[in-house]
Amino acid sequence: MKLRIWWVLARGVVLESLRRKDLWVVAILGFLIISAAGALGFFGISGLEAFAKDLAFTVLGVFSTIVAILTASRMLPEEIKQRTLYPLLARPISRFDLLMGKLLGSVLVTWMAFWLLGALTALALAMFHIRFELLMLQYAAVKMMGLAVICSISLALSAYMTPSAAATMGFILAFGSTLIVRALVLAYQSSSPAMQFVFKILNWMVPQYHLFDLGSRASNVGWPTVSMWVIGFLALYAAVYSSAMVAISWSKFRKQAI
């Protein structure tokens, strides 16, 4: 029963995104990718397969992450601001159901945008006569896990911040996670044992979003696929971290005055 409620709420989020024409923006970006690919293909790209793949995966990763953050960070605040929350809660729907439905909806919208961009990116790579490799499919699967994590983070931030602040923090955590982790590692190496424990805890708390990006590996030609135990570990990490973000969101949203 709960899953059905979540699915109905998530479906509403997807329909609202289509009504707002959010995915049209993604389609336009994809069209620009195809146009740029056609222009580059006109001049030839012999010997630059790795460059073309790296550029394609970078564009795909950046734009899908932007969609994830902007979609998830506005879910709850818009419902409260537009007072559309009241008719929903008047039905036999708990606040936790609403939270899960909104999260599932934002993940679905993000995945739809990712696959739309991915299909157009694949078409662009095909124009360069770059063959498909299984590692590309692994890249897509792992990236979808990471997008689900960033959606849960953005939703949790929106429960405590304004949509603009939540989106800004989401961008910092998503695109700056590598630098943040590197800084924590350097601080850990040069600190006392007591402070090392603190930096280790902070490192556990920071989302390791960069782990879900196999673009640098997939952009190489002829590289082997990633071991399945690594994929399984990333899936477990995504599930645990997303669950923690849902718990943080719930601790605030269940007490929030509406």
C-alpha positions as a Python dict, from the first residue, in 0.01 Angstrom:
ca = {
    (1, 'M'): (0, 0, 0),
    (2, 'K'): (279, 241, 92),
    (3, 'L'): (461, 174, -234),
    (4, 'R'): (144, 253, -428),
    (5, 'I'): (107, 586, -247),
    (6, 'W'): (471, 672, -311),
    (7, 'W'): (434, 583, -678),
    (8, 'V'): (122, 801, -717),
    (9, 'L'): (299, 1096, -556),
    (10, 'A'): (611, 1037, -767),
    (11, 'R'): (399, 1021, -1082),
    (12, 'G'): (257, 1361, -990),
    (13, 'V'): (608, 1503, -964),
    (14, 'V'): (695, 1367, -1310),
    (15, 'L'): (376, 1509, -1463),
    (16, 'E'): (441, 1844, -1298),
    (17, 'S'): (793, 1845, -1441),
    (18, 'L'): (655, 1774, -1788),
    (19, 'R'): (397, 2049, -1743),
    (20, 'R'): (669, 2296, -1645),
    (21, 'K'): (866, 2182, -1950),
    (22, 'D'): (1178, 2111, -1742),
    (23, 'L'): (1271, 1821, -1967),
    (24, 'W'): (1236, 2044, -2271),
    (25, 'V'): (1538, 2235, -2142),
    (26, 'V'): (1729, 1909, -2127),
    (27, 'A'): (1619, 1828, -2481),
    (28, 'I'): (1745, 2167, -2602),
    (29, 'L'): (2079, 2105, -2431),
    (30, 'G'): (2094, 1768, -2599),
    (31, 'F'): (2022, 1929, -2936),
    (32, 'L'): (2315, 2165, -2878),
    (33, 'I'): (2535, 1863, -2799),
    (34, 'I'): (2433, 1698, -3126),
    (35, 'S'): (2490, 2021, -3318),
    (36, 'A'): (2836, 2064, -3168),
    (37, 'A'): (2915, 1701, -3241),
    (38, 'G'): (2812, 1748, -3602),
    (39, 'A'): (3037, 2052, -3631),
    (40, 'L'): (3333, 1864, -3487),
    (41, 'G'): (3257, 1561, -3701),
    (42, 'F'): (3273, 1780, -4010),
    (43, 'F'): (3638, 1852, -3937),
    (44, 'G'): (3712, 1491, -3840),
    (45, 'I'): (3810, 1343, -3505),
    (46, 'S'): (4049, 1069, -3602),
    (47, 'G'): (4269, 979, -3304),
    (48, 'L'): (4064, 1189, -3062),
    (49, 'E'): (3820, 923, -2948),
    (50, 'A'): (3923, 954, -2582),
    (51, 'F'): (3878, 1332, -2596),
    (52, 'A'): (3531, 1302, -2750),
    (53, 'K'): (3420, 1045, -2491),
    (54, 'D'): (3561, 1245, -2201),
    (55, 'L'): (3382, 1559, -2322),
    (56, 'A'): (3057, 1366, -2369),
    (57, 'F'): (3065, 1207, -2023),
    (58, 'T'): (3156, 1539, -1860),
    (59, 'V'): (2864, 1721, -2023),
    (60, 'L'): (2628, 1435, -1940),
    (61, 'G'): (2740, 1423, -1577),
    (62, 'V'): (2729, 1799, -1519),
    (63, 'F'): (2387, 1862, -1669),
    (64, 'S'): (2222, 1560, -1506),
    (65, 'T'): (2363, 1666, -1167),
    (66, 'I'): (2225, 2017, -1216),
    (67, 'V'): (1881, 1873, -1295),
    (68, 'A'): (1896, 1651, -984),
    (69, 'I'): (1983, 1938, -750),
    (70, 'L'): (1735, 2190, -889),
    (71, 'T'): (1453, 1935, -900),
    (72, 'A'): (1496, 1790, -550),
    (73, 'S'): (1574, 2116, -370),
    (74, 'R'): (1242, 2277, -467),
    (75, 'M'): (1007, 1984, -393),
    (76, 'L'): (907, 2052, -32),
    (77, 'P'): (945, 2434, -24),
    (78, 'E'): (719, 2479, -328),
    (79, 'E'): (452, 2252, -182),
    (80, 'I'): (453, 2459, 138),
    (81, 'K'): (471, 2797, -36),
    (82, 'Q'): (192, 2723, -284),
    (83, 'R'): (-18, 2556, -12),
    (84, 'T'): (-68, 2247, -227),
    (85, 'L'): (47, 2046, 73),
    (86, 'Y'): (-285, 2078, 255),
    (87, 'P'): (-508, 1884, 12),
    (88, 'L'): (-244, 1611, -2),
    (89, 'L'): (-222, 1572, 376),
    (90, 'A'): (-601, 1587, 400),
    (91, 'R'): (-601, 1245, 235),
    (92, 'P'): (-482, 929, 414),
    (93, 'I'): (-122, 1024, 339),
    (94, 'S'): (136, 1074, 612),
    (95, 'R'): (416, 1324, 598),
    (96, 'F'): (663, 1040, 557),
    (97, 'D'): (468, 914, 255),
    (98, 'L'): (479, 1262, 108),
    (99, 'L'): (853, 1286, 168),
    (100, 'M'): (922, 951, 6),
    (101, 'G'): (693, 1024, -288),
    (102, 'K'): (864, 1355, -356),
    (103, 'L'): (1208, 1194, -334),
    (104, 'L'): (1109, 911, -566),
    (105, 'G'): (959, 1162, -808),
    (106, 'S'): (1270, 1379, -815),
    (107, 'V'): (1485, 1070, -875),
    (108, 'L'): (1261, 959, -1164),
    (109, 'V'): (1269, 1305, -1324),
    (110, 'T'): (1647, 1312, -1290),
    (111, 'W'): (1685, 965, -1439),
    (112, 'M'): (1457, 1061, -1729),
    (113, 'A'): (1672, 1367, -1797),
    (114, 'F'): (1986, 1154, -1768),
    (115, 'W'): (1864, 896, -2018),
    (116, 'L'): (1741, 1164, -2256),
    (117, 'L'): (2079, 1332, -2250),
    (118, 'G'): (2248, 990, -2258),
    (119, 'A'): (2062, 888, -2573),
    (120, 'L'): (2154, 1212, -2746),
    (121, 'T'): (2514, 1177, -2626),
    (122, 'A'): (2527, 822, -2761),
    (123, 'L'): (2402, 954, -3095),
    (124, 'A'): (2674, 1218, -3091),
    (125, 'L'): (2941, 953, -3021),
    (126, 'A'): (2798, 739, -3300),
    (127, 'M'): (2854, 1030, -3536),
    (128, 'F'): (3223, 998, -3450),
    (129, 'H'): (3206, 623, -3520),
    (130, 'I'): (3299, 548, -3157),
    (131, 'R'): (3189, 195, -3073),
    (132, 'F'): (2985, 104, -2767),
    (133, 'E'): (3166, -62, -2475),
    (134, 'L'): (3021, -239, -2171),
    (135, 'L'): (3208, 5, -1948),
    (136, 'M'): (2977, 279, -2078),
    (137, 'L'): (2677, 86, -1945),
    (138, 'Q'): (2849, 53, -1607),
    (139, 'Y'): (2910, 428, -1613),
    (140, 'A'): (2538, 489, -1666),
    (141, 'A'): (2433, 246, -1388),
    (142, 'V'): (2675, 391, -1133),
    (143, 'K'): (2591, 748, -1232),
    (144, 'M'): (2222, 681, -1170),
    (145, 'M'): (2310, 566, -818),
    (146, 'G'): (2500, 888, -760),
    (147, 'L'): (2212, 1099, -892),
    (148, 'A'): (1977, 929, -645),
    (149, 'V'): (2219, 1019, -365),
    (150, 'I'): (2241, 1383, -471),
    (151, 'C'): (1860, 1400, -491),
    (152, 'S'): (1832, 1277, -131),
    (153, 'I'): (2095, 1527, -18),
    (154, 'S'): (1923, 1819, -192),
    (155, 'L'): (1586, 1719, -45),
    (156, 'A'): (1738, 1701, 304),
    (157, 'L'): (1898, 2044, 261),
    (158, 'S'): (1567, 2192, 144),
    (159, 'A'): (1404, 2083, 471),
    (160, 'Y'): (1640, 2312, 664),
    (161, 'M'): (1716, 2588, 410),
    (162, 'T'): (1553, 2801, 147),
    (163, 'P'): (1547, 2647, -203),
    (164, 'S'): (1825, 2878, -323),
    (165, 'A'): (2050, 2798, -26),
    (166, 'A'): (1977, 2426, -58),
    (167, 'A'): (2062, 2432, -429),
    (168, 'T'): (2384, 2624, -362),
    (169, 'M'): (2494, 2378, -95),
    (170, 'G'): (2399, 2093, -324),
    (171, 'F'): (2622, 2231, -599),
    (172, 'I'): (2910, 2274, -354),
    (173, 'L'): (2880, 1917, -225),
    (174, 'A'): (2831, 1767, -571),
    (175, 'F'): (3102, 1949, -764),
    (176, 'G'): (3338, 2017, -476),
    (177, 'S'): (3331, 1683, -298),
    (178, 'T'): (3667, 1580, -444),
    (179, 'L'): (3836, 1897, -316),
    (180, 'I'): (3665, 1870, 23),
    (181, 'V'): (3774, 1508, 68),
    (182, 'R'): (4128, 1589, -44),
    (183, 'A'): (4147, 1875, 206),
    (184, 'L'): (4023, 1649, 486),
    (185, 'V'): (4284, 1385, 396),
    (186, 'L'): (4564, 1643, 402),
    (187, 'A'): (4441, 1779, 735),
    (188, 'Y'): (4419, 1424, 871),
    (189, 'Q'): (4780, 1349, 779),
    (190, 'S'): (4918, 1660, 951),
    (191, 'S'): (4707, 1660, 1271),
    (192, 'S'): (4724, 1499, 1613),
    (193, 'P'): (4561, 1160, 1682),
    (194, 'A'): (4265, 1325, 1855),
    (195, 'M'): (4200, 1555, 1559),
    (196, 'Q'): (4254, 1269, 1315),
    (197, 'F'): (3947, 1102, 1458),
    (198, 'V'): (3747, 1422, 1399),
    (199, 'F'): (3864, 1449, 1038),
    (200, 'K'): (3782, 1082, 984),
    (201, 'I'): (3425, 1140, 1104),
    (202, 'L'): (3394, 1447, 880),
    (203, 'N'): (3518, 1244, 586),
    (204, 'W'): (3249, 982, 652),
    (205, 'M'): (2983, 1255, 663),
    (206, 'V'): (3082, 1422, 336),
    (207, 'P'): (2908, 1260, 38),
    (208, 'Q'): (3164, 1076, -174),
    (209, 'Y'): (2985, 1176, -493),
    (210, 'H'): (3301, 1149, -701),
    (211, 'L'): (3299, 771, -648),
    (212, 'F'): (2995, 746, -875),
    (213, 'D'): (3169, 905, -1172),
    (214, 'L'): (3335, 649, -1399),
    (215, 'G'): (3362, 899, -1682),
    (216, 'S'): (3741, 928, -1669),
    (217, 'R'): (3770, 549, -1689),
    (218, 'A'): (3501, 500, -1953),
    (219, 'S'): (3652, 770, -2176),
    (220, 'N'): (3958, 552, -2238),
    (221, 'V'): (3948, 313, -2530),
    (222, 'G'): (3959, -61, -2460),
    (223, 'W'): (3974, -43, -2079),
    (224, 'P'): (3832, -340, -1882),
    (225, 'T'): (3504, -319, -1696),
    (226, 'V'): (3478, -250, -1324),
    (227, 'S'): (3450, -553, -1093),
    (228, 'M'): (3096, -632, -989),
    (229, 'W'): (3185, -622, -619),
    (230, 'V'): (3276, -256, -666),
    (231, 'I'): (2937, -188, -828),
    (232, 'G'): (2770, -371, -540),
    (233, 'F'): (2962, -169, -281),
    (234, 'L'): (2862, 157, -449),
    (235, 'A'): (2498, 44, -455),
    (236, 'L'): (2516, -33, -81),
    (237, 'Y'): (2681, 301, -8),
    (238, 'A'): (2413, 483, -212),
    (239, 'A'): (2134, 302, -25),
    (240, 'V'): (2283, 370, 320),
    (241, 'Y'): (2366, 735, 254),
    (242, 'S'): (2029, 807, 90),
    (243, 'S'): (1852, 643, 386),
    (244, 'A'): (2048, 867, 623),
    (245, 'M'): (1943, 1174, 424),
    (246, 'V'): (1580, 1063, 435),
    (247, 'A'): (1607, 1023, 814),
    (248, 'I'): (1751, 1375, 843),
    (249, 'S'): (1473, 1515, 624),
    (250, 'W'): (1208, 1330, 823),
    (251, 'S'): (1340, 1453, 1158),
    (252, 'K'): (1275, 1809, 1043),
    (253, 'F'): (968, 1769, 821),
    (254, 'R'): (760, 1573, 1075),
    (255, 'K'): (785, 1859, 1328),
    (256, 'Q'): (765, 2146, 1079),
    (257, 'A'): (473, 2383, 1122),
    (258, 'I'): (278, 2406, 798),
}
